[in-house]
PDB file of C-alpha atoms in Angstrom:
ATOM      1  CA  THR A   1    -200.399 -31.503 -50.173  1.00 96.00           C
ATOM      2  CA  VAL A   2    -200.707 -27.461 -50.255  1.00 97.00           C
ATOM      3  CA  THR A   3    -197.629 -26.216 -51.365  1.00 97.00           C
ATOM      4  CA  SER A   4    -198.363 -22.265 -51.026  1.00 96.00           C
ATOM      5  CA  ALA A   5    -201.355 -19.853 -49.891  1.00 96.00           C
ATOM      6  CA  GLU A   6    -201.955 -15.922 -50.719  1.00 95.00           C
ATOM      7  CA  PRO A   7    -205.061 -13.782 -50.346  1.00 94.00           C
ATOM      8  CA  VAL A   8    -206.850 -12.569 -52.802  1.00 93.00           C
ATOM      9  CA  ALA A   9    -209.797 -10.460 -53.029  1.00 86.00           C
ATOM     10  CA  GLY A  10    -211.939 -11.679 -50.197  1.00 83.00           C
ATOM     11  CA  ALA A  11    -210.732 -15.223 -50.410  1.00 92.00           C
ATOM     12  CA  VAL A  12    -207.102 -17.501 -50.109  1.00 96.00           C
ATOM     13  CA  ARG A  13    -205.617 -18.984 -53.172  1.00 97.00           C
ATOM     14  CA  LEU A  14    -203.821 -22.572 -52.594  1.00 97.00           C
ATOM     15  CA  GLN A  15    -201.872 -24.378 -54.795  1.00 98.00           C
ATOM     16  CA  GLY A  16    -200.310 -27.521 -54.253  1.00 98.00           C
ATOM     17  CA  THR A  17    -199.972 -31.273 -55.893  1.00 98.00           C
ATOM     18  CA  ALA A  18    -201.892 -34.301 -55.989  1.00 98.00           C
ATOM     19  CA  GLU A  19    -201.319 -37.061 -58.853  1.00 97.00           C
ATOM     20  CA  PRO A  20    -202.016 -35.927 -62.374  1.00 97.00           C
ATOM     21  CA  GLY A  21    -205.024 -35.871 -63.537  1.00 97.00           C
ATOM     22  CA  ALA A  22    -206.852 -36.553 -59.660  1.00 98.00           C
ATOM     23  CA  ARG A  23    -209.821 -34.751 -58.733  1.00 98.00           C
ATOM     24  CA  VAL A  24    -208.626 -32.781 -55.974  1.00 98.00           C
ATOM     25  CA  ARG A  25    -211.398 -31.561 -53.066  1.00 98.00           C
ATOM     26  CA  LEU A  26    -211.030 -29.295 -50.378  1.00 97.00           C
ATOM     27  CA  ALA A  27    -213.767 -29.404 -47.989  1.00 96.00           C
ATOM     28  CA  THR A  28    -214.928 -27.605 -44.560  1.00 93.00           C
ATOM     29  CA  PRO A  29    -216.095 -29.838 -41.283  1.00 88.00           C
ATOM     30  CA  THR A  30    -219.862 -29.073 -42.657  1.00 85.00           C
ATOM     31  CA  GLY A  31    -219.683 -30.558 -46.457  1.00 87.00           C
ATOM     32  CA  GLN A  32    -219.213 -27.155 -47.786  1.00 91.00           C
ATOM     33  CA  SER A  33    -216.336 -27.836 -50.606  1.00 95.00           C
ATOM     34  CA  VAL A  34    -214.605 -27.141 -53.738  1.00 96.00           C
ATOM     35  CA  GLU A  35    -212.969 -29.259 -56.399  1.00 97.00           C
ATOM     36  CA  VAL A  36    -210.659 -29.268 -59.653  1.00 98.00           C
ATOM     37  CA  THR A  37    -208.833 -31.748 -61.465  1.00 98.00           C
ATOM     38  CA  ALA A  38    -205.119 -31.648 -61.317  1.00 98.00           C
ATOM     39  CA  SER A  39    -202.792 -30.925 -64.079  1.00 98.00           C
ATOM     40  CA  GLY A  40    -200.838 -33.612 -66.066  1.00 97.00           C
ATOM     41  CA  ALA A  41    -197.678 -32.710 -64.446  1.00 98.00           C
ATOM     42  CA  GLY A  42    -199.815 -33.162 -60.755  1.00 98.00           C
ATOM     43  CA  ARG A  43    -200.507 -29.266 -60.078  1.00 98.00           C
ATOM     44  CA  TRP A  44    -203.892 -27.813 -58.902  1.00 98.00           C
ATOM     45  CA  GLU A  45    -205.215 -24.189 -57.795  1.00 98.00           C
ATOM     46  CA  LEU A  46    -208.112 -23.458 -55.647  1.00 96.00           C
ATOM     47  CA  LEU A  47    -209.920 -20.527 -54.215  1.00 95.00           C
ATOM     48  CA  ALA A  48    -210.638 -20.914 -50.254  1.00 94.00           C
ATOM     49  CA  ALA A  49    -212.967 -18.948 -48.331  1.00 90.00           C
ATOM     50  CA  ALA A  50    -211.297 -18.026 -45.052  1.00 86.00           C
ATOM     51  CA  ALA A  51    -213.626 -16.433 -42.406  1.00 89.00           C
ATOM     52  CA  SER A  52    -212.212 -14.479 -39.237  1.00 93.00           C
ATOM     53  CA  PRO A  53    -210.239 -15.615 -37.264  1.00 95.00           C
ATOM     54  CA  GLY A  54    -209.776 -18.557 -39.987  1.00 94.00           C
ATOM     55  CA  SER A  55    -210.982 -22.011 -41.269  1.00 94.00           C
ATOM     56  CA  VAL A  56    -210.335 -25.598 -41.428  1.00 96.00           C
ATOM     57  CA  TYR A  57    -210.219 -27.519 -44.249  1.00 96.00           C
ATOM     58  CA  GLY A  58    -209.844 -31.521 -45.101  1.00 96.00           C
ATOM     59  CA  LEU A  59    -207.860 -32.130 -48.461  1.00 98.00           C
ATOM     60  CA  SER A  60    -208.372 -35.229 -50.764  1.00 98.00           C
ATOM     61  CA  GLN A  61    -207.948 -36.768 -54.349  1.00 98.00           C
ATOM     62  CA  ARG A  62    -209.902 -39.040 -55.833  1.00 98.00           C
ATOM     63  CA  ILE A  63    -208.674 -40.926 -59.184  1.00 96.00           C
ATOM     64  CA  SER A  64    -209.756 -44.204 -60.925  1.00 93.00           C
ATOM     65  CA  GLY A  65    -212.285 -44.236 -57.985  1.00 93.00           C
ATOM     66  CA  ARG A  66    -209.788 -44.694 -55.033  1.00 97.00           C
ATOM     67  CA  VAL A  67    -210.055 -41.545 -52.533  1.00 97.00           C
ATOM     68  CA  THR A  68    -206.590 -40.508 -50.391  1.00 97.00           C
ATOM     69  CA  GLN A  69    -206.825 -37.816 -48.080  1.00 96.00           C
ATOM     70  CA  ALA A  70    -203.832 -35.710 -47.412  1.00 96.00           C
ATOM     71  CA  GLU A  71    -202.376 -35.645 -43.960  1.00 95.00           C
ATOM     72  CA  GLY A  72    -203.930 -33.684 -41.257  1.00 95.00           C
ATOM     73  CA  TYR A  73    -206.026 -30.760 -41.988  1.00 97.00           C
ATOM     74  CA  PHE A  74    -205.145 -26.961 -43.522  1.00 97.00           C
ATOM     75  CA  LEU A  75    -205.710 -23.765 -41.235  1.00 97.00           C
ATOM     76  CA  VAL A  76    -206.458 -20.817 -43.757  1.00 96.00           C
ATOM     77  CA  THR A  77    -206.298 -17.553 -42.335  1.00 95.00           C
ATOM     78  CA  PRO A  78    -207.894 -14.254 -44.054  1.00 93.00           C
ATOM     79  CA  ASP A  79    -204.631 -12.897 -44.581  1.00 92.00           C
ATOM     80  CA  GLY A  80    -202.990 -15.968 -46.796  1.00 93.00           C
ATOM     81  CA  ARG A  81    -201.692 -17.694 -43.730  1.00 94.00           C
ATOM     82  CA  CYS A  82    -201.487 -21.615 -44.140  1.00 97.00           C
ATOM     83  CA  VAL A  83    -200.788 -24.211 -41.730  1.00 97.00           C
ATOM     84  CA  GLN A  84    -200.994 -27.888 -41.888  1.00 98.00           C
ATOM     85  CA  LEU A  85    -202.213 -29.552 -38.464  1.00 97.00           C
ATOM     86  CA  ARG A  86    -200.940 -32.766 -38.190  1.00 96.00           C
ATOM     87  CA  GLY A  87    -202.029 -35.471 -35.279  1.00 93.00           C
ATOM     88  CA  GLY A  88    -199.575 -36.299 -33.013  1.00 91.00           C
ATOM     89  CA  SER A  89    -196.931 -34.187 -34.314  1.00 93.00           C
ATOM     90  CA  GLY A  90    -195.969 -30.373 -34.850  1.00 95.00           C
ATOM     91  CA  SER A  91    -197.967 -28.386 -37.265  1.00 97.00           C
ATOM     92  CA  LYS A  92    -196.125 -27.414 -40.302  1.00 95.00           C
ATOM     93  CA  VAL A  93    -196.536 -23.970 -41.775  1.00 95.00           C
ATOM     94  CA  ILE A  94    -197.155 -23.769 -45.531  1.00 95.00           C
ATOM     95  CA  ALA A  95    -197.078 -19.712 -45.914  1.00 95.00           C
ATOM     96  CA  GLY A  96    -196.982 -16.892 -43.771  1.00 93.00           C
ATOM     97  CA  GLY A  97    -196.105 -16.518 -40.080  1.00 87.00           C
ATOM     98  CA  PRO A  98    -192.847 -15.827 -38.510  1.00 88.00           C
ATOM     99  CA  GLN A  99    -189.658 -16.328 -40.866  1.00 87.00           C
ATOM    100  CA  GLN A 100    -187.483 -17.169 -37.788  1.00 91.00           C
ATOM    101  CA  GLY A 101    -188.210 -18.615 -34.548  1.00 94.00           C
ATOM    102  CA  PRO A 102    -191.267 -20.499 -33.144  1.00 96.00           C
ATOM    103  CA  ALA A 103    -194.369 -20.559 -35.471  1.00 97.00           C
ATOM    104  CA  THR A 104    -196.333 -23.238 -33.637  1.00 97.00           C
ATOM    105  CA  PHE A 105    -196.886 -25.126 -30.266  1.00 98.00           C
ATOM    106  CA  ASP A 106    -199.146 -28.661 -30.630  1.00 98.00           C
ATOM    107  CA  ILE A 107    -200.011 -30.036 -27.161  1.00 97.00           C
ATOM    108  CA  ASP A 108    -202.174 -33.041 -26.253  1.00 94.00           C
ATOM    109  CA  ARG A 109    -204.370 -33.436 -23.622  1.00 91.00           C
ATOM    110  CA  GLU A 110    -201.782 -35.683 -21.714  1.00 92.00           C
ATOM    111  CA  GLY A 111    -199.370 -32.587 -22.068  1.00 94.00           C
ATOM    112  CA  GLY A 112    -197.006 -33.784 -24.846  1.00 95.00           C
ATOM    113  CA  ALA A 113    -195.523 -31.053 -27.028  1.00 97.00           C
ATOM    114  CA  VAL A 114    -193.787 -30.139 -29.921  1.00 97.00           C
ATOM    115  CA  VAL A 115    -192.827 -26.650 -30.877  1.00 97.00           C
ATOM    116  CA  SER A 116    -192.223 -26.109 -34.295  1.00 97.00           C
ATOM    117  CA  GLY A 117    -190.968 -23.126 -36.347  1.00 96.00           C
ATOM    118  CA  ARG A 118    -188.186 -21.471 -38.952  1.00 95.00           C
ATOM    119  CA  GLY A 119    -184.285 -20.716 -38.643  1.00 94.00           C
ATOM    120  CA  PRO A 120    -181.127 -20.817 -40.101  1.00 94.00           C
ATOM    121  CA  VAL A 121    -180.135 -24.147 -41.764  1.00 94.00           C
ATOM    122  CA  ASN A 122    -178.439 -26.569 -39.797  1.00 94.00           C
ATOM    123  CA  GLY A 123    -178.421 -24.330 -36.752  1.00 94.00           C
ATOM    124  CA  ALA A 124    -178.745 -25.761 -33.195  1.00 95.00           C
ATOM    125  CA  VAL A 125    -182.216 -24.508 -31.142  1.00 97.00           C
ATOM    126  CA  SER A 126    -183.532 -25.852 -27.631  1.00 97.00           C
ATOM    127  CA  ALA A 127    -186.690 -25.154 -26.393  1.00 97.00           C
ATOM    128  CA  ARG A 128    -187.428 -24.254 -22.649  1.00 97.00           C
ATOM    129  CA  ILE A 129    -190.658 -23.304 -20.476  1.00 97.00           C
ATOM    130  CA  ASP A 130    -190.109 -21.367 -17.594  1.00 97.00           C
ATOM    131  CA  GLY A 131    -186.727 -21.469 -18.190  1.00 95.00           C
ATOM    132  CA  ARG A 132    -186.301 -25.202 -17.947  1.00 95.00           C
ATOM    133  CA  LYS A 133    -184.630 -26.540 -20.980  1.00 96.00           C
ATOM    134  CA  LEU A 134    -187.068 -29.322 -22.419  1.00 96.00           C
ATOM    135  CA  GLY A 135    -185.801 -30.107 -25.520  1.00 96.00           C
ATOM    136  CA  GLU A 136    -183.426 -29.439 -28.553  1.00 96.00           C
ATOM    137  CA  ASP A 137    -183.403 -30.020 -32.252  1.00 94.00           C
ATOM    138  CA  ARG A 138    -181.082 -29.419 -35.509  1.00 95.00           C
ATOM    139  CA  ILE A 139    -182.840 -27.159 -38.243  1.00 96.00           C
ATOM    140  CA  ASP A 140    -183.304 -28.788 -41.257  1.00 96.00           C
ATOM    141  CA  SER A 141    -181.859 -28.453 -45.108  1.00 95.00           C
ATOM    142  CA  ASP A 142    -185.448 -26.276 -45.425  1.00 94.00           C
ATOM    143  CA  GLY A 143    -185.053 -24.188 -42.694  1.00 94.00           C
ATOM    144  CA  ARG A 144    -187.331 -25.827 -40.503  1.00 95.00           C
ATOM    145  CA  PHE A 145    -187.027 -27.346 -36.887  1.00 96.00           C
ATOM    146  CA  ASP A 146    -189.753 -29.661 -34.539  1.00 96.00           C
ATOM    147  CA  ILE A 147    -188.301 -29.661 -30.790  1.00 97.00           C
ATOM    148  CA  PRO A 148    -190.596 -32.593 -28.945  1.00 97.00           C
ATOM    149  CA  LEU A 149    -190.683 -31.569 -25.278  1.00 97.00           C
ATOM    150  CA  SER A 150    -188.833 -34.375 -23.313  1.00 95.00           C
ATOM    151  CA  GLY A 151    -191.401 -33.733 -20.684  1.00 91.00           C
ATOM    152  CA  PRO A 152    -195.086 -32.701 -20.544  1.00 93.00           C
ATOM    153  CA  ALA A 153    -196.028 -29.311 -20.702  1.00 94.00           C
ATOM    154  CA  PRO A 154    -197.930 -27.977 -17.438  1.00 94.00           C
ATOM    155  CA  PRO A 155    -201.036 -26.159 -17.818  1.00 95.00           C
ATOM    156  CA  GLY A 156    -201.989 -23.020 -17.192  1.00 96.00           C
ATOM    157  CA  VAL A 157    -199.831 -19.718 -18.556  1.00 97.00           C
ATOM    158  CA  HIS A 158    -196.028 -20.439 -18.500  1.00 97.00           C
ATOM    159  CA  GLY A 159    -193.485 -18.438 -20.865  1.00 97.00           C
ATOM    160  CA  LEU A 160    -191.718 -20.995 -23.831  1.00 97.00           C
ATOM    161  CA  LYS A 161    -188.938 -19.573 -24.682  1.00 97.00           C
ATOM    162  CA  VAL A 162    -186.752 -20.790 -28.131  1.00 97.00           C
ATOM    163  CA  PHE A 163    -183.313 -19.967 -28.282  1.00 96.00           C
ATOM    164  CA  GLY A 164    -180.529 -21.039 -31.144  1.00 92.00           C
ATOM    165  CA  GLU A 165    -177.987 -19.168 -33.733  1.00 84.00           C
ATOM    166  CA  SER A 166    -179.755 -16.277 -34.616  1.00 87.00           C
ATOM    167  CA  ILE A 167    -183.163 -17.095 -32.707  1.00 94.00           C
ATOM    168  CA  ASP A 168    -184.180 -15.770 -29.192  1.00 95.00           C
ATOM    169  CA  ALA A 169    -187.846 -15.849 -28.845  1.00 96.00           C
ATOM    170  CA  ALA A 170    -190.149 -15.541 -26.245  1.00 96.00           C
ATOM    171  CA  VAL A 171    -193.984 -16.083 -25.368  1.00 96.00           C
ATOM    172  CA  GLN A 172    -196.835 -16.413 -22.845  1.00 97.00           C
ATOM    173  CA  LEU A 173    -199.177 -19.437 -23.946  1.00 97.00           C
ATOM    174  CA  ASP A 174    -201.671 -21.213 -22.230  1.00 96.00           C
ATOM    175  CA  MET A 175    -201.150 -24.713 -22.222  1.00 96.00           C
ATOM    176  CA  SER A 176    -203.893 -26.049 -20.289  1.00 94.00           C
ATOM    177  CA  PRO A 177    -206.023 -28.944 -22.348  1.00 90.00           C
ATOM    178  CA  ALA A 178    -208.714 -28.221 -24.686  1.00 91.00           C
ATOM    179  CA  PRO A 179    -212.140 -27.528 -23.126  1.00 90.00           C
ATOM    180  CA  PRO A 180    -214.355 -30.170 -24.518  1.00 90.00           C
ATOM    181  CA  LEU A 181    -215.289 -29.567 -28.328  1.00 93.00           C
ATOM    182  CA  THR A 182    -219.168 -28.996 -28.366  1.00 89.00           C
ATOM    183  CA  THR A 183    -220.212 -27.258 -31.731  1.00 88.00           C
ATOM    184  CA  GLY A 184    -217.729 -29.337 -33.839  1.00 90.00           C
ATOM    185  CA  PRO A 185    -214.541 -30.836 -34.688  1.00 94.00           C
ATOM    186  CA  PHE A 186    -212.601 -27.724 -34.399  1.00 95.00           C
ATOM    187  CA  ARG A 187    -212.354 -24.429 -32.384  1.00 96.00           C
ATOM    188  CA  ILE A 188    -210.760 -21.031 -33.102  1.00 96.00           C
ATOM    189  CA  THR A 189    -210.163 -18.694 -30.594  1.00 95.00           C
ATOM    190  CA  GLU A 190    -208.022 -15.384 -30.125  1.00 96.00           C
ATOM    191  CA  GLU A 191    -205.561 -15.266 -28.181  1.00 95.00           C
ATOM    192  CA  PRO A 192    -202.519 -12.713 -27.509  1.00 94.00           C
ATOM    193  CA  ALA A 193    -199.879 -14.809 -29.092  1.00 94.00           C
ATOM    194  CA  GLY A 194    -202.117 -15.592 -31.946  1.00 96.00           C
ATOM    195  CA  LEU A 195    -204.470 -18.173 -32.709  1.00 97.00           C
ATOM    196  CA  ARG A 196    -205.745 -21.046 -30.655  1.00 97.00           C
ATOM    197  CA  VAL A 197    -206.994 -24.393 -32.748  1.00 97.00           C
ATOM    198  CA  ASP A 198    -208.817 -26.730 -30.329  1.00 97.00           C
ATOM    199  CA  TRP A 199    -209.294 -29.447 -32.650  1.00 96.00           C
ATOM    200  CA  ILE A 200    -210.024 -33.778 -33.064  1.00 94.00           C
ATOM    201  CA  THR A 201    -207.409 -35.648 -35.087  1.00 92.00           C
ATOM    202  CA  PRO A 202    -208.235 -38.211 -37.371  1.00 86.00           C
ATOM    203  CA  GLY A 203    -207.389 -40.449 -34.226  1.00 86.00           C
ATOM    204  CA  GLY A 204    -209.542 -39.451 -32.131  1.00 89.00           C
ATOM    205  CA  GLY A 205    -207.836 -37.623 -29.870  1.00 91.00           C
ATOM    206  CA  VAL A 206    -208.133 -33.819 -28.929  1.00 94.00           C
ATOM    207  CA  GLN A 207    -205.126 -31.583 -30.028  1.00 96.00           C
ATOM    208  CA  THR A 208    -204.441 -27.880 -29.053  1.00 97.00           C
ATOM    209  CA  THR A 209    -202.282 -26.048 -31.950  1.00 98.00           C
ATOM    210  CA  HIS A 210    -200.984 -22.742 -31.112  1.00 97.00           C
ATOM    211  CA  VAL A 211    -200.435 -20.757 -34.360  1.00 97.00           C
ATOM    212  CA  LEU A 212    -198.124 -17.545 -33.220  1.00 96.00           C
ATOM    213  CA  ARG A 213    -198.052 -14.280 -34.235  1.00 89.00           C
TER     214      ARG A 213
END
């Protein structure tokens, strides 16, 4: 997996973990890739190109002829933000983004959605759409939360509010299903709230991840 990211001279330095001595490969959907060998402690470092507004990579390791894929994909932005896109669940911010409050909003074609973010450890947090409470969670020991909505998110532009101890954040999001992906497995567009990433999950479904400012 990737554990940290920081911008350096027109690229983003990614650091992470793998099996000791594994060959780690970071690749774009078009086949461009960079590789490095993990250290004896299982650490690796690579420079990733990050075109504006962002680039998406797959990550894998090869050891003794066996290839293992990392979970989901990794969105990297020129300012050093890194978000792990996870199919069927909330995305995980590796680096950058809000230090408190909602950071991502994931939604599938059926309206199933998860709000993810950060906050004070063990604090309670809830999510509302247009004032209607649709889920709650308790922030874990890493300061992260994932709130699966109890009902489908309505299509169109709606207000998302996340509220809890030291958290009171609201944002307007277009929760409409992703239009067909005709030019590749990913589409990244800028929106007032941040970035919208429409992408094909490893299982073949289409998921939208709103990466909030």
